[in-house]
């Protein structure tokens, strides 16, 4: 089964895709965030083109005193994708993924962060 990973940002959105076995994540591309509705449409089309079984979205932890609006935007995007496009969406903690991607990649940081999010999900899912 193939999976599609998302690292959501207010300016850019990183995209990653897994191999056909759902074991290894690869950075794919970076999208410009032009609004939740338009973004949901683009993500759904790309996920379907990749034959993705499920979309995995990075979700920041809820930390007391932290602005929750980014979490709300991500959950709203997931709701639109699930309801309008009937694609399953799961969440994966994205703690420090962008920072780790910056340390290991000179370009496509957002796509690399999406791959780290997706790989964490796949590793947890495939754990025996």
CSV table of C-alpha atoms in Angstrom, one decimal:
chain,number,residue,atom,x,y,z
A,1,UNK,CA,0.0,0.0,0.0
A,2,UNK,CA,1.2,3.4,-0.9
A,3,UNK,CA,1.1,6.4,1.4
A,4,UNK,CA,1.2,10.2,0.9
A,5,UNK,CA,2.9,12.5,3.5
A,6,UNK,CA,2.2,16.1,4.1
A,7,UNK,CA,4.2,18.7,6.0
A,8,UNK,CA,1.7,21.7,6.2
A,9,UNK,CA,3.0,25.2,6.4
A,10,UNK,CA,1.2,28.5,5.9
A,11,UNK,CA,3.5,29.4,3.0
A,12,UNK,CA,4.6,26.0,1.7
A,13,UNK,CA,3.5,22.4,1.9
A,14,UNK,CA,5.9,19.6,1.7
A,15,UNK,CA,4.9,16.4,-0.1
A,16,UNK,CA,6.3,12.9,0.3
A,17,UNK,CA,5.3,9.5,-1.1
A,18,UNK,CA,6.0,6.0,0.0
A,19,UNK,CA,7.1,3.0,-2.0
A,20,UNK,CA,4.5,0.5,-3.1
A,21,UNK,CA,5.1,-1.6,0.0
A,22,UNK,CA,4.5,1.3,2.4
A,23,UNK,CA,7.9,0.9,4.0
A,24,UNK,CA,10.1,3.7,2.7
A,25,UNK,CA,9.2,7.4,2.3
A,26,UNK,CA,10.7,9.7,-0.3
A,27,UNK,CA,10.5,13.5,-0.6
A,28,UNK,CA,8.4,14.4,-3.7
A,29,UNK,CA,7.7,18.1,-4.1
A,30,UNK,CA,6.7,21.4,-2.4
A,31,UNK,CA,3.4,23.2,-3.1
A,32,UNK,CA,2.6,26.8,-2.5
A,33,UNK,CA,-0.2,27.2,0.0
A,34,UNK,CA,-2.9,29.1,-1.8
A,35,UNK,CA,-5.7,28.4,0.7
A,36,UNK,CA,-7.2,25.3,2.3
A,37,UNK,CA,-9.8,24.5,-0.3
A,38,UNK,CA,-7.4,24.9,-3.3
A,39,UNK,CA,-4.8,23.0,-1.4
A,40,UNK,CA,-7.1,20.1,-0.5
A,41,UNK,CA,-8.0,19.8,-4.2
A,42,UNK,CA,-4.3,19.7,-5.3
A,43,UNK,CA,-3.3,17.2,-2.6
A,44,UNK,CA,-6.3,14.9,-3.4
A,45,UNK,CA,-5.4,14.9,-7.1
A,46,UNK,CA,-1.7,14.2,-6.4
A,47,UNK,CA,-2.5,11.5,-3.9
A,48,UNK,CA,-4.9,9.8,-6.4
A,49,UNK,CA,-2.3,10.1,-9.2
A,50,UNK,CA,0.2,8.3,-6.9
A,51,UNK,CA,-2.4,5.6,-6.0
A,52,UNK,CA,-2.1,6.5,-2.3
A,53,UNK,CA,-4.1,4.4,0.1
A,54,UNK,CA,-3.9,7.0,2.8
A,55,UNK,CA,-2.6,10.6,3.5
A,56,UNK,CA,-0.5,11.1,6.6
A,57,UNK,CA,-0.4,14.7,7.8
A,58,UNK,CA,2.1,16.1,10.3
A,59,UNK,CA,0.4,17.6,13.3
A,60,UNK,CA,2.3,19.7,15.9
A,61,UNK,CA,1.7,18.7,19.5
A,62,UNK,CA,-0.6,20.7,21.6
A,63,UNK,CA,1.6,22.6,24.0
A,64,UNK,CA,0.1,24.8,26.7
A,65,UNK,CA,0.5,28.5,25.7
A,66,UNK,CA,1.1,27.6,22.1
A,67,UNK,CA,-1.0,29.1,19.3
A,68,UNK,CA,-3.4,26.4,18.3
A,69,UNK,CA,-4.4,28.0,15.0
A,70,UNK,CA,-1.9,25.9,12.9
A,71,UNK,CA,-3.3,22.7,14.4
A,72,UNK,CA,-6.8,23.9,13.5
A,73,UNK,CA,-5.8,24.6,9.9
A,74,UNK,CA,-4.3,21.2,9.5
A,75,UNK,CA,-7.3,19.5,11.0
A,76,UNK,CA,-9.6,21.6,8.7
A,77,UNK,CA,-7.6,20.5,5.7
A,78,UNK,CA,-7.8,16.9,6.7
A,79,UNK,CA,-11.6,17.1,7.2
A,80,UNK,CA,-12.0,18.6,3.7
A,81,UNK,CA,-9.9,15.8,2.2
A,82,UNK,CA,-11.8,13.1,4.0
A,83,UNK,CA,-15.3,14.5,3.4
A,84,UNK,CA,-15.0,15.8,-0.2
A,85,UNK,CA,-12.5,13.3,-1.7
A,86,UNK,CA,-13.1,10.2,0.5
A,87,UNK,CA,-9.4,9.7,1.1
A,88,UNK,CA,-8.4,8.4,4.6
A,89,UNK,CA,-6.2,10.8,6.6
A,90,UNK,CA,-4.1,10.0,9.6
A,91,UNK,CA,-1.9,12.3,11.8
A,92,UNK,CA,1.7,11.9,12.9
A,93,UNK,CA,3.5,14.0,15.4
A,94,UNK,CA,5.8,16.4,13.5
A,95,UNK,CA,8.0,17.5,16.4
A,96,UNK,CA,11.3,18.8,15.1
A,97,UNK,CA,10.9,17.3,11.6
A,98,UNK,CA,11.5,20.6,9.8
A,99,UNK,CA,14.6,21.2,11.9
A,100,UNK,CA,15.9,17.7,11.2
A,101,UNK,CA,15.2,18.2,7.5
A,102,UNK,CA,17.2,21.4,7.5
A,103,UNK,CA,20.1,19.7,9.1
A,104,UNK,CA,20.2,16.9,6.5
A,105,UNK,CA,19.1,18.6,3.3
A,106,UNK,CA,20.2,21.8,1.7
A,107,UNK,CA,17.1,22.1,-0.6
A,108,UNK,CA,13.5,20.9,-0.5
A,109,UNK,CA,13.4,21.1,3.3
A,110,UNK,CA,9.6,21.0,3.3
A,111,UNK,CA,9.5,17.8,1.1
A,112,UNK,CA,12.2,16.3,3.3
A,113,UNK,CA,10.2,17.1,6.4
A,114,UNK,CA,7.1,15.5,4.8
A,115,UNK,CA,9.3,12.4,4.2
A,116,UNK,CA,10.4,12.3,7.9
A,117,UNK,CA,6.8,12.6,9.0
A,118,UNK,CA,5.7,9.8,6.7
A,119,UNK,CA,8.7,7.6,7.6
A,120,UNK,CA,7.8,7.9,11.3
A,121,UNK,CA,4.3,6.8,10.5
A,122,UNK,CA,5.4,3.9,8.4
A,123,UNK,CA,7.9,2.7,11.0
A,124,UNK,CA,5.3,2.8,13.7
A,125,UNK,CA,2.7,1.0,11.4
A,126,UNK,CA,5.2,-1.7,10.3
A,127,UNK,CA,6.5,-2.4,13.7
A,128,UNK,CA,6.0,-6.1,14.5
